Tab-separated table of C-alpha atoms and ligand atoms in Angstrom:
chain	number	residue	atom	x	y	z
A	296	UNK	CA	40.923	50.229	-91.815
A	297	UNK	CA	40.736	49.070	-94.991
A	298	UNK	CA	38.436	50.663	-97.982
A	299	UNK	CA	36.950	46.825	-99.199
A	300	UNK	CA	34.565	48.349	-101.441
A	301	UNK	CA	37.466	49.536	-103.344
A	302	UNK	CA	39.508	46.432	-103.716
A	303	UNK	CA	39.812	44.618	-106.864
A	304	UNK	CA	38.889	40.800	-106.822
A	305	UNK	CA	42.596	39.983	-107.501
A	306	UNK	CA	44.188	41.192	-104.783
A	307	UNK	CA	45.679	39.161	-102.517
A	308	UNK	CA	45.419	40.004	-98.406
A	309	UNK	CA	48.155	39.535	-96.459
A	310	UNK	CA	48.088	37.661	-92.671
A	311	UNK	CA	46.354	41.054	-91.409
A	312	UNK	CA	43.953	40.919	-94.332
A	313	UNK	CA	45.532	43.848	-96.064
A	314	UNK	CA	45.579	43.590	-99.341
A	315	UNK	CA	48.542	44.989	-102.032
A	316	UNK	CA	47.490	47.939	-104.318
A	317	UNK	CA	50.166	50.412	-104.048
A	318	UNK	CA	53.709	49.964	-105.284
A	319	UNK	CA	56.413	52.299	-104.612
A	320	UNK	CA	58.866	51.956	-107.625
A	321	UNK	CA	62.370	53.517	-107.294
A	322	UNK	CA	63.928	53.835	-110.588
A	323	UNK	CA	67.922	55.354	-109.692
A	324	UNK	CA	69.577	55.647	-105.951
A	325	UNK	CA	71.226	58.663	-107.306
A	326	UNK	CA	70.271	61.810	-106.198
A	327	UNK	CA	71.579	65.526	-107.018
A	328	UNK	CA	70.903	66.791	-103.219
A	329	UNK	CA	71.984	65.603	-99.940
A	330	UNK	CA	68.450	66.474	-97.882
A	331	UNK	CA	70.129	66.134	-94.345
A	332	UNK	CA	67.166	63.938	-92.796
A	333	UNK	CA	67.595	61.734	-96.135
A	334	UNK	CA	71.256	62.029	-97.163
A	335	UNK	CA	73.290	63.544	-94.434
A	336	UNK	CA	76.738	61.109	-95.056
A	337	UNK	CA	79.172	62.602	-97.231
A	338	UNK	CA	79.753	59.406	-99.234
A	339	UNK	CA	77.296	56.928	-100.253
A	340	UNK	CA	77.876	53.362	-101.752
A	341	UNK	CA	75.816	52.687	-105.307
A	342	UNK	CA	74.074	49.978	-106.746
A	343	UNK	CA	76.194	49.060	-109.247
A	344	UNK	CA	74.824	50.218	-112.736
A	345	UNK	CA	74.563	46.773	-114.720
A	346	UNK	CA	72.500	44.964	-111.810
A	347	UNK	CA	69.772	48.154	-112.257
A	348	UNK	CA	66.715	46.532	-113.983
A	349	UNK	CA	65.696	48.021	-117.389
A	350	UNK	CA	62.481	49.163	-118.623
A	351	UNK	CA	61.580	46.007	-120.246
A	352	UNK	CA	62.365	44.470	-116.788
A	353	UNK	CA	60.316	47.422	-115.045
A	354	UNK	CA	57.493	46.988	-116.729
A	355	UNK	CA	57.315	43.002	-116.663
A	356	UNK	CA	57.059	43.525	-112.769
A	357	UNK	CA	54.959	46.262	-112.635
A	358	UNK	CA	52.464	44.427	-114.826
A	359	UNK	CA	53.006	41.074	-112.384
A	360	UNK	CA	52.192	43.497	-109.694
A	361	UNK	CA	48.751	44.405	-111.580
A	362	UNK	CA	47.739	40.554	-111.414
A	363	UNK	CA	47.906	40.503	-107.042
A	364	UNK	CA	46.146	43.805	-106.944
A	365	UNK	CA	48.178	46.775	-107.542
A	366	UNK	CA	46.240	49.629	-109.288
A	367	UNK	CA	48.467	52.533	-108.075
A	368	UNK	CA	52.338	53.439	-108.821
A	369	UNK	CA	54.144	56.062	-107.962
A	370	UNK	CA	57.773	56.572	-109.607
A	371	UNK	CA	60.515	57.504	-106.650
A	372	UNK	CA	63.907	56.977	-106.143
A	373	UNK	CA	66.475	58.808	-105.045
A	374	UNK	CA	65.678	61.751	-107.689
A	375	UNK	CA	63.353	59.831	-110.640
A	376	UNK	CA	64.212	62.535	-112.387
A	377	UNK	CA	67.786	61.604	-113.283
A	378	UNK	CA	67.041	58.123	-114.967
A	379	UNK	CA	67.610	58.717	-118.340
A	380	UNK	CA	64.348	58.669	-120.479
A	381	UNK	CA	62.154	58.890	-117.862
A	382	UNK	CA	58.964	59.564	-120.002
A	383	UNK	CA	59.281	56.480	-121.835
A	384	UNK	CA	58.665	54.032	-118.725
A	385	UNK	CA	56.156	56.569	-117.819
A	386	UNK	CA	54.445	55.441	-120.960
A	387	UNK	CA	54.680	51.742	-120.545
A	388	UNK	CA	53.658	52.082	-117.197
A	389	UNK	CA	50.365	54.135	-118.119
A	390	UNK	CA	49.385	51.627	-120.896
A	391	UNK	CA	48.973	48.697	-118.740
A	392	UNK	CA	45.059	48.218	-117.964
A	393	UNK	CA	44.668	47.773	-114.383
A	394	UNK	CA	46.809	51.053	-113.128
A	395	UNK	CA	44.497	53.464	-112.338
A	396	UNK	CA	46.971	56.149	-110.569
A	397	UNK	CA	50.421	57.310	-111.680
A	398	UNK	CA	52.224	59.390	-109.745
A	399	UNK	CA	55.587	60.539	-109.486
A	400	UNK	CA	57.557	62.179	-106.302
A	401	UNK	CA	60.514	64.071	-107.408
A	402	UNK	CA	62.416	66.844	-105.441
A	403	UNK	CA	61.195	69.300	-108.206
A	404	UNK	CA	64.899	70.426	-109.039
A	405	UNK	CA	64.367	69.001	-112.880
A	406	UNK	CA	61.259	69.076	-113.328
A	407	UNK	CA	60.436	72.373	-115.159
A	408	UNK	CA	62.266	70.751	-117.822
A	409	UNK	CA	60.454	67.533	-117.543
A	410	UNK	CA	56.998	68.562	-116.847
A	411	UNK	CA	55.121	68.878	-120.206
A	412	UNK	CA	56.958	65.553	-121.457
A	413	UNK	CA	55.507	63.454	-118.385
A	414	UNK	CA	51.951	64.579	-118.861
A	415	UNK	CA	52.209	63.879	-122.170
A	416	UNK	CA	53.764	59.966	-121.542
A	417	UNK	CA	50.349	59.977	-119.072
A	418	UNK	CA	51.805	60.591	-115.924
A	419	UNK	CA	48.593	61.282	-113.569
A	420	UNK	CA	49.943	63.356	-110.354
A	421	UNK	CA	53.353	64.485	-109.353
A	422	UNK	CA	54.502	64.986	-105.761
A	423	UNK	CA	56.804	67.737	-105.119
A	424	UNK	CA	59.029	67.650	-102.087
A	425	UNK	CA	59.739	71.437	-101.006
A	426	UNK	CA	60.468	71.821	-97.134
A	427	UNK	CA	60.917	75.293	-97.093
A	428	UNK	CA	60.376	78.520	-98.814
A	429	UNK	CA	63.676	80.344	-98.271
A	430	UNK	CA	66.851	80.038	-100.669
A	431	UNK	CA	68.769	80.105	-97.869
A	432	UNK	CA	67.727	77.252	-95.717
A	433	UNK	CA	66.889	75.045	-98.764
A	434	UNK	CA	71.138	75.473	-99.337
A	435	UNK	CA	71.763	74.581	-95.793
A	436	UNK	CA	69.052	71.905	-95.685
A	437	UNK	CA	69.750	70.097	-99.038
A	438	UNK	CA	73.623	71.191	-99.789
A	439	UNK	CA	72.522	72.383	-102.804
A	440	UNK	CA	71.868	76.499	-104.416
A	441	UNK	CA	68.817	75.582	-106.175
A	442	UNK	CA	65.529	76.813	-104.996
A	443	UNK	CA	64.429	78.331	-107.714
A	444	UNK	CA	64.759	75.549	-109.908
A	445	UNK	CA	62.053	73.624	-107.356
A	446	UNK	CA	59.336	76.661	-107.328
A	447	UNK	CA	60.077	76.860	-111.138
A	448	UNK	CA	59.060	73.205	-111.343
A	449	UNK	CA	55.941	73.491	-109.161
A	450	UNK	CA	54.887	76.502	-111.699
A	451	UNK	CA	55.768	74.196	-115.015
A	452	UNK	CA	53.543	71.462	-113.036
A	453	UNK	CA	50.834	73.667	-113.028
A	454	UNK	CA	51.702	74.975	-116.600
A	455	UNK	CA	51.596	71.320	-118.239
A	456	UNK	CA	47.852	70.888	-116.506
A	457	UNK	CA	48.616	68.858	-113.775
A	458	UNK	CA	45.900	68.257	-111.351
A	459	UNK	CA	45.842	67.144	-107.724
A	460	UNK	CA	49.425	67.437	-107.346
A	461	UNK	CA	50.762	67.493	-103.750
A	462	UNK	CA	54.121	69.434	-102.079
A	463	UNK	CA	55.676	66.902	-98.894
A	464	UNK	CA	57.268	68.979	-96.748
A	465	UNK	CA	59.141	66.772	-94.120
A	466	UNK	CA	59.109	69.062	-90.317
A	467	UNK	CA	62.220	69.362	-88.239
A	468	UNK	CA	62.052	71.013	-85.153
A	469	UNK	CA	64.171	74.109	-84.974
A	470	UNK	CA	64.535	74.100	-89.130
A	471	UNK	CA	61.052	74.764	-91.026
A	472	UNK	CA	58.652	74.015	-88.026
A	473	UNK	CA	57.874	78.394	-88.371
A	474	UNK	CA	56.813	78.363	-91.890
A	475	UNK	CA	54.271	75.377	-91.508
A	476	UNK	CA	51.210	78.100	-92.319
A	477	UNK	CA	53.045	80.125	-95.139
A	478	UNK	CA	53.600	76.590	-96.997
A	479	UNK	CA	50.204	75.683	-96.906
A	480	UNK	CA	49.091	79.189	-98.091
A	481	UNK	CA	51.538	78.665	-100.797
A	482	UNK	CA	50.693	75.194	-101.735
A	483	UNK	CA	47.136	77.265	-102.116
A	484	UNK	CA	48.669	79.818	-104.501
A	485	UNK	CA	50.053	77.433	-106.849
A	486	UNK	CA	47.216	74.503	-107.277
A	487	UNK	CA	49.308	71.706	-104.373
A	488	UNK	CA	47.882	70.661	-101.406
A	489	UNK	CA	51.081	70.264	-98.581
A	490	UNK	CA	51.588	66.926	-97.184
A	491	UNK	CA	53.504	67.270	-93.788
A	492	UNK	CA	55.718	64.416	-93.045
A	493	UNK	CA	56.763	63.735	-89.063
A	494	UNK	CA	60.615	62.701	-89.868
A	495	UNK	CA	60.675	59.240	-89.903
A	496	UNK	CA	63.942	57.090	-88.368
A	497	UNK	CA	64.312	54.699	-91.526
A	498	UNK	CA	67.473	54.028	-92.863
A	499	UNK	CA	69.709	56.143	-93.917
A	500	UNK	CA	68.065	58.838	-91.664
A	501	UNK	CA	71.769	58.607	-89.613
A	502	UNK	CA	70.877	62.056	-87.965
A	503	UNK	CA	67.847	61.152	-86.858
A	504	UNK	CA	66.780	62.296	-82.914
A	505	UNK	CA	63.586	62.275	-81.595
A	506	UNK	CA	63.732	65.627	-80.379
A	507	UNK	CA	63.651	66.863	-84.039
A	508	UNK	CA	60.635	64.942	-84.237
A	509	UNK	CA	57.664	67.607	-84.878
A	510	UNK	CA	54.375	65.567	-83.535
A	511	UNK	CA	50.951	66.142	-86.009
A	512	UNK	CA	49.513	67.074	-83.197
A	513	UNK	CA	52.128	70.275	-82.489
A	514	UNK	CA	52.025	70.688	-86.371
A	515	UNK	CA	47.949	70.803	-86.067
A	516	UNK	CA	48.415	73.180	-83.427
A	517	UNK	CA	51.164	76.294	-85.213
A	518	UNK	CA	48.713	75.678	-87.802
A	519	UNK	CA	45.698	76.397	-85.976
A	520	UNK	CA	48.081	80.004	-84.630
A	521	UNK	CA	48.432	80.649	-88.094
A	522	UNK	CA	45.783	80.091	-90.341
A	523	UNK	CA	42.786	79.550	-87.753
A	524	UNK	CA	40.259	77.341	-87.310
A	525	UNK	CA	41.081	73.796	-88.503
A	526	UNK	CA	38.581	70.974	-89.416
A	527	UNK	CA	38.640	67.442	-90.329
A	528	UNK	CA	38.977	66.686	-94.045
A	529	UNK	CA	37.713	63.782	-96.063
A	530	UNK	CA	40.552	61.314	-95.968
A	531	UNK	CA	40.884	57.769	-98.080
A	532	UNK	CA	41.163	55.260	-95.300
A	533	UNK	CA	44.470	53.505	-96.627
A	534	UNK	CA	46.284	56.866	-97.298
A	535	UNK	CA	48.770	57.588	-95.379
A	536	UNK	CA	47.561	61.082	-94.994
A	537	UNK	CA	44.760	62.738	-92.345
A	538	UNK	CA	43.691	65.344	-94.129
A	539	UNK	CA	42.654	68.941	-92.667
A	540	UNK	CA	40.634	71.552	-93.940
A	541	UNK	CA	41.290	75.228	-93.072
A	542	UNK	CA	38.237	77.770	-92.507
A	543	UNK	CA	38.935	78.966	-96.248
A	544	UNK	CA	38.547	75.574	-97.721
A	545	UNK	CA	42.550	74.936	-97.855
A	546	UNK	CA	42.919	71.698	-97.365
A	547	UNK	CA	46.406	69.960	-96.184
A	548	UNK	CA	47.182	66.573	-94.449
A	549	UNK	CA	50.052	65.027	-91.863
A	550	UNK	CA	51.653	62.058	-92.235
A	551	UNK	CA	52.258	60.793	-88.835
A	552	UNK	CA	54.186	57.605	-89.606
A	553	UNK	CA	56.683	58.527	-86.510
A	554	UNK	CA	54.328	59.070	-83.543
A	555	UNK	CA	50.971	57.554	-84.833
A	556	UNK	CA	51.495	54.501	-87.257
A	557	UNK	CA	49.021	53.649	-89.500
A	558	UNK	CA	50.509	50.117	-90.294
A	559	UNK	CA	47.073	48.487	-89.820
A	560	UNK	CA	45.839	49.697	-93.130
A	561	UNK	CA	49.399	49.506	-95.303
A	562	UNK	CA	48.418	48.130	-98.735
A	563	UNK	CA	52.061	49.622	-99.868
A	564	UNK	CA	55.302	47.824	-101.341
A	565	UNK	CA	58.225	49.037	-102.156
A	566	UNK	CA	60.460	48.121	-105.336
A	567	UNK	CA	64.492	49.332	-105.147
A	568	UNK	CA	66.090	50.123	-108.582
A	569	UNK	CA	68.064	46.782	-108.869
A	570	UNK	CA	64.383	44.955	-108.145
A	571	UNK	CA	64.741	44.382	-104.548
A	572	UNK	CA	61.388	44.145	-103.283
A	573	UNK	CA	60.225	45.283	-100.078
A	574	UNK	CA	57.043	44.951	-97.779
A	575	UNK	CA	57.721	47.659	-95.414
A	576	UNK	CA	59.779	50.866	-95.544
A	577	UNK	CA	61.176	49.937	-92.318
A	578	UNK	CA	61.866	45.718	-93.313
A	579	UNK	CA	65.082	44.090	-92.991
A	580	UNK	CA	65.052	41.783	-95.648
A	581	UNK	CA	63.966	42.501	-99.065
A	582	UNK	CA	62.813	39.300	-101.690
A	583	UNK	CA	65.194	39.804	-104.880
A	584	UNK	CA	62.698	40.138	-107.806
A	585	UNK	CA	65.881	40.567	-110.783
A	586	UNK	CA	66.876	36.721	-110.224
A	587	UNK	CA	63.737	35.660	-111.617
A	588	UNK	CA	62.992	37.916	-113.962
A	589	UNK	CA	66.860	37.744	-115.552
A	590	UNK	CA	65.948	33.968	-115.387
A	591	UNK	CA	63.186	34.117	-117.724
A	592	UNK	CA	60.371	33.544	-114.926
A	593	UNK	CA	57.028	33.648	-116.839
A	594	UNK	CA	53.968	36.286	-116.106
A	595	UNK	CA	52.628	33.600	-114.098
A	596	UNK	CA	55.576	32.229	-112.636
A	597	UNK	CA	56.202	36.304	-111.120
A	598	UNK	CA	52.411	36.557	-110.066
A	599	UNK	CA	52.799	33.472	-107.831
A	600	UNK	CA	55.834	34.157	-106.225
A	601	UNK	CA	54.352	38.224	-105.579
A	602	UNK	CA	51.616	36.175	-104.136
A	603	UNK	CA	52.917	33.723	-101.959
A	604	UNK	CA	55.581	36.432	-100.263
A	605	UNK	CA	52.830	39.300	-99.734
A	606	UNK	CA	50.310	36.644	-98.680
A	607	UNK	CA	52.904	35.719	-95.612
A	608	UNK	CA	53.369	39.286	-94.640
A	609	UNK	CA	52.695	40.788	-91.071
A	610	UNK	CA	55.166	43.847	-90.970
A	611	UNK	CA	54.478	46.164	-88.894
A	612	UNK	CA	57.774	48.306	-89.078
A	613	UNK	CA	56.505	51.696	-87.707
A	614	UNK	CA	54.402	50.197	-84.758
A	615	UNK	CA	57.437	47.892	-84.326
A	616	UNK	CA	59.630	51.337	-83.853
A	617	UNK	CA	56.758	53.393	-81.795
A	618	UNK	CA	57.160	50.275	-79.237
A	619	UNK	CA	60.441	50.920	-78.765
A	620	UNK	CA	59.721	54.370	-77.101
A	621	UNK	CA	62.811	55.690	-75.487
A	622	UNK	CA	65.268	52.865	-76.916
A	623	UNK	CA	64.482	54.019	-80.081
A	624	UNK	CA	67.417	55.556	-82.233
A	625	UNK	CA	68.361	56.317	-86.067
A	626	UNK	CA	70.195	53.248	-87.727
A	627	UNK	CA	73.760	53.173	-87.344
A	628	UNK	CA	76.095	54.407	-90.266
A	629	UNK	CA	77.949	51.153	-90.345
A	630	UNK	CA	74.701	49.324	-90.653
A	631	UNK	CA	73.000	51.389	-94.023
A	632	UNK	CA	76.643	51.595	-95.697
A	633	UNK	CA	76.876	47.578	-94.989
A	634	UNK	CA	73.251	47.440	-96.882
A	635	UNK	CA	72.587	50.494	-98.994
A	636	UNK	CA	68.927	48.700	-99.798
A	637	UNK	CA	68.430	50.006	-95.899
A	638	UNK	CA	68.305	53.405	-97.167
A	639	UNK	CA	65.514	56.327	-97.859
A	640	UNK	CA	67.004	57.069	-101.138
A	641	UNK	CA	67.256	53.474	-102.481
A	642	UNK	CA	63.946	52.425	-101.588
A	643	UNK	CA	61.921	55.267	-102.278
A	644	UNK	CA	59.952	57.400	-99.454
B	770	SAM	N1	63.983	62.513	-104.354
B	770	SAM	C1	62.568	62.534	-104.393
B	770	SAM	C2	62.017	63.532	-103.406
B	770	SAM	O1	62.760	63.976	-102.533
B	770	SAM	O2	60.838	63.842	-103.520
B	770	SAM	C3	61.921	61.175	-104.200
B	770	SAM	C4	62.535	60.254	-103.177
B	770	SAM	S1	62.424	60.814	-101.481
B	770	SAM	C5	63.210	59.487	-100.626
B	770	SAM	C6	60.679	60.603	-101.160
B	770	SAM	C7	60.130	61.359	-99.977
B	770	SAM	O3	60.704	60.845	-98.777
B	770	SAM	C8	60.424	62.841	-100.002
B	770	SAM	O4	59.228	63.579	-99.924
B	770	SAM	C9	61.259	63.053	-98.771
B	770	SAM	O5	61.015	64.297	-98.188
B	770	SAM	C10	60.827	61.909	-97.892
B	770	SAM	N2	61.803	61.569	-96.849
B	770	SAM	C11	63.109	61.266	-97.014
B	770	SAM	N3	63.691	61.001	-95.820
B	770	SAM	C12	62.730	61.146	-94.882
B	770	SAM	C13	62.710	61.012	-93.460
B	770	SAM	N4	63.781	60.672	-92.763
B	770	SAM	N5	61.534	61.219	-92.810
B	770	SAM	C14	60.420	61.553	-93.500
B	770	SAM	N6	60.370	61.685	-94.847
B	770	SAM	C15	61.524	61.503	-95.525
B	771	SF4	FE1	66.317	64.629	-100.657
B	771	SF4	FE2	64.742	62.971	-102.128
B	771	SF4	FE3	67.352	63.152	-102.569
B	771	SF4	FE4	66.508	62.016	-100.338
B	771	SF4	S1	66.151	61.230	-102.355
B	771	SF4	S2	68.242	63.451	-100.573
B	771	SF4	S3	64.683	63.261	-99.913
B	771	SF4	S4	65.857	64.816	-102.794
């Protein structure tokens, strides 16, 4: 369900009636680890540098965004964190009027670094991505020794006065599915409420099998072994998110985009680095958004074309998949090196 009482008189509905207000913006495809449910190949084709759109470009879309109904942004990628001069789009980004939520999801690894620099450009929230709390199994889960570097940059979040910033631990069955209560009691510790994220068979997920597939209801219950009783939380309607609240007051949530979709309230797009726009994590076909704007397209001339695409939309990618019950499989190698835009780390999670 939608939240109408929320939704600005711009915004445009789409053939479900759901309207636009959340753009996913991924500003590189580069990323410095190789998360095996994300980046398990061991070579990956690039979008060539020059067709990348710069932050004059960026921000010209955003802003056409703002005029069908987008108030929030988060910053994605691959790793944000590597796009040179990061704080300074932050900046442009927080100035224009209607964005009323800036976030940022990063894998943490640069961030204590970054931290103080992107609250200070007026970056609202940051999402850390942190799947487990041992060195050891971060190396074999992300290819990479660097641990520390992530829990340094949760502490620096913290440090630079961050508020309501969230940790997305993705569960894989047979990985991290036995530390699902200490992450939550250490999201406590350190000011982040965990986000747990059923692994999801989009692109680029080439190692995907449904028996790795931890169900929110199996994650509800090792929670409920571990930390007790469990009780519903106040959730927004169109957040992905159910959110859970521990006898304590800890609260958590579960993304269950695998086994329970909640397509019927997406108000989400999704924006690649070279300005391929998407309507659905899981959509084909992508409407190029760099033509235009390298053509000279006007404010206007952007608005209407954002409006007339989102206002034909009906995707419906993850109860499209969930349909598919047994058939359903990861995408093919052949098919996400054919069309890196099919990927998790080119589109943005
Ligand atoms: N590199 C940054 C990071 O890892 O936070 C931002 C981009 S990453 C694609 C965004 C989110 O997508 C991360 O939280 C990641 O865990 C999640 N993700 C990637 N592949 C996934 C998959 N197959 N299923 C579920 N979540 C996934
Ligand atoms: Fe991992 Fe994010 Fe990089 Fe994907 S884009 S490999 S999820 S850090």
């Amino acid at each position: 369900m939608t939240d109408a009482s929320t939704i600005p008189e711009r915004a445009v509905a789409d053939r479900l009636g759901r309207p636009l207000r959340d753009l996913r913006l991924s500003v590189t495809d580069r990323c410095n680890l190789r998360c095996t449910y994300c980046m398990p190949e061991a070579d990956y084709e690039w979008l060539p540098r020059a067709e990348l759109l710069d932050f004059d470009e960026l921000t010209s879309l955003v802003d056409a965004f703002t005029a069908v109904g987008v108030e929030k942004v988060r910053i994605t990628g691959g790793e944000p964190l590597l796009r040179r001069d990061l704080p300074e789009l932050i900046a442009r980004i927080a100035a224009l009027p209607a964005i009323d939520d800036l976030a940022l999801t990063t894998n943490g690894t640069l961030l204590a670094g970054a931290a103080s620099a992107l609250r200070a450009a007026g970056l609202g929230r940051v999402t850390i991505s942190l799947d487990t709390l041992d060195p050891a199994r971060h190396h074999a889960l992300t290819g990479r020794d660097n641990h520390a570097d992530v829990l340094a940059g949760i502490e620096a979040t913290a440090a630079a006065g961050f508020t309501g910033t969230k940790i997305n631990t993705v569960v894989l069955r047979g990985t991290n599915d036995d530390e699902l209560a200490d992450l939550v009691r250490f999201g406590a510790e350190h000011g982040a409420e965990v986000r747990f994220i059923e692994y999801m068979d989009v692109g680029g997920a080439t190692r995907w099998d449904r028996s790795l597939v931890v169900p929110a209801v199996e994650v509800l219950d090792r929670l409920a072994d571990g930390l007790g009783q469990i009780a519903d939380a106040t959730s927004r309607p169109s957040a992905p998110a159910r959110r859970y609240r521990t006898a304590d007051g800890t609260t958590f949530g579960i993304v269950a985009s695998t086994t329970t979709p909640f397509c019927g309230s997406c108000d989400r797009s999704r924006v690649t680095a070279d300005g391929r726009w998407y309507r659905c994590l899981y959509a084909v076909e992508g409407t190029d958004l760099r033509a235009p704007i390298r053509a000279g397209a006007s404010p206007g001339e952007l608005r209407d074309l954002l409006a007339s695409v989102w206002s034909d939309r009906t995707d419906q990618g993850a109860v499209d998949r969930l349909a598919l019950a047994e058939a359903r499989t990861a995408t093919p190698v052949e098919v996400t090196r054919r069309d890196p835009h099919r990927e998790m780390h080119t589109r943005g999670g």
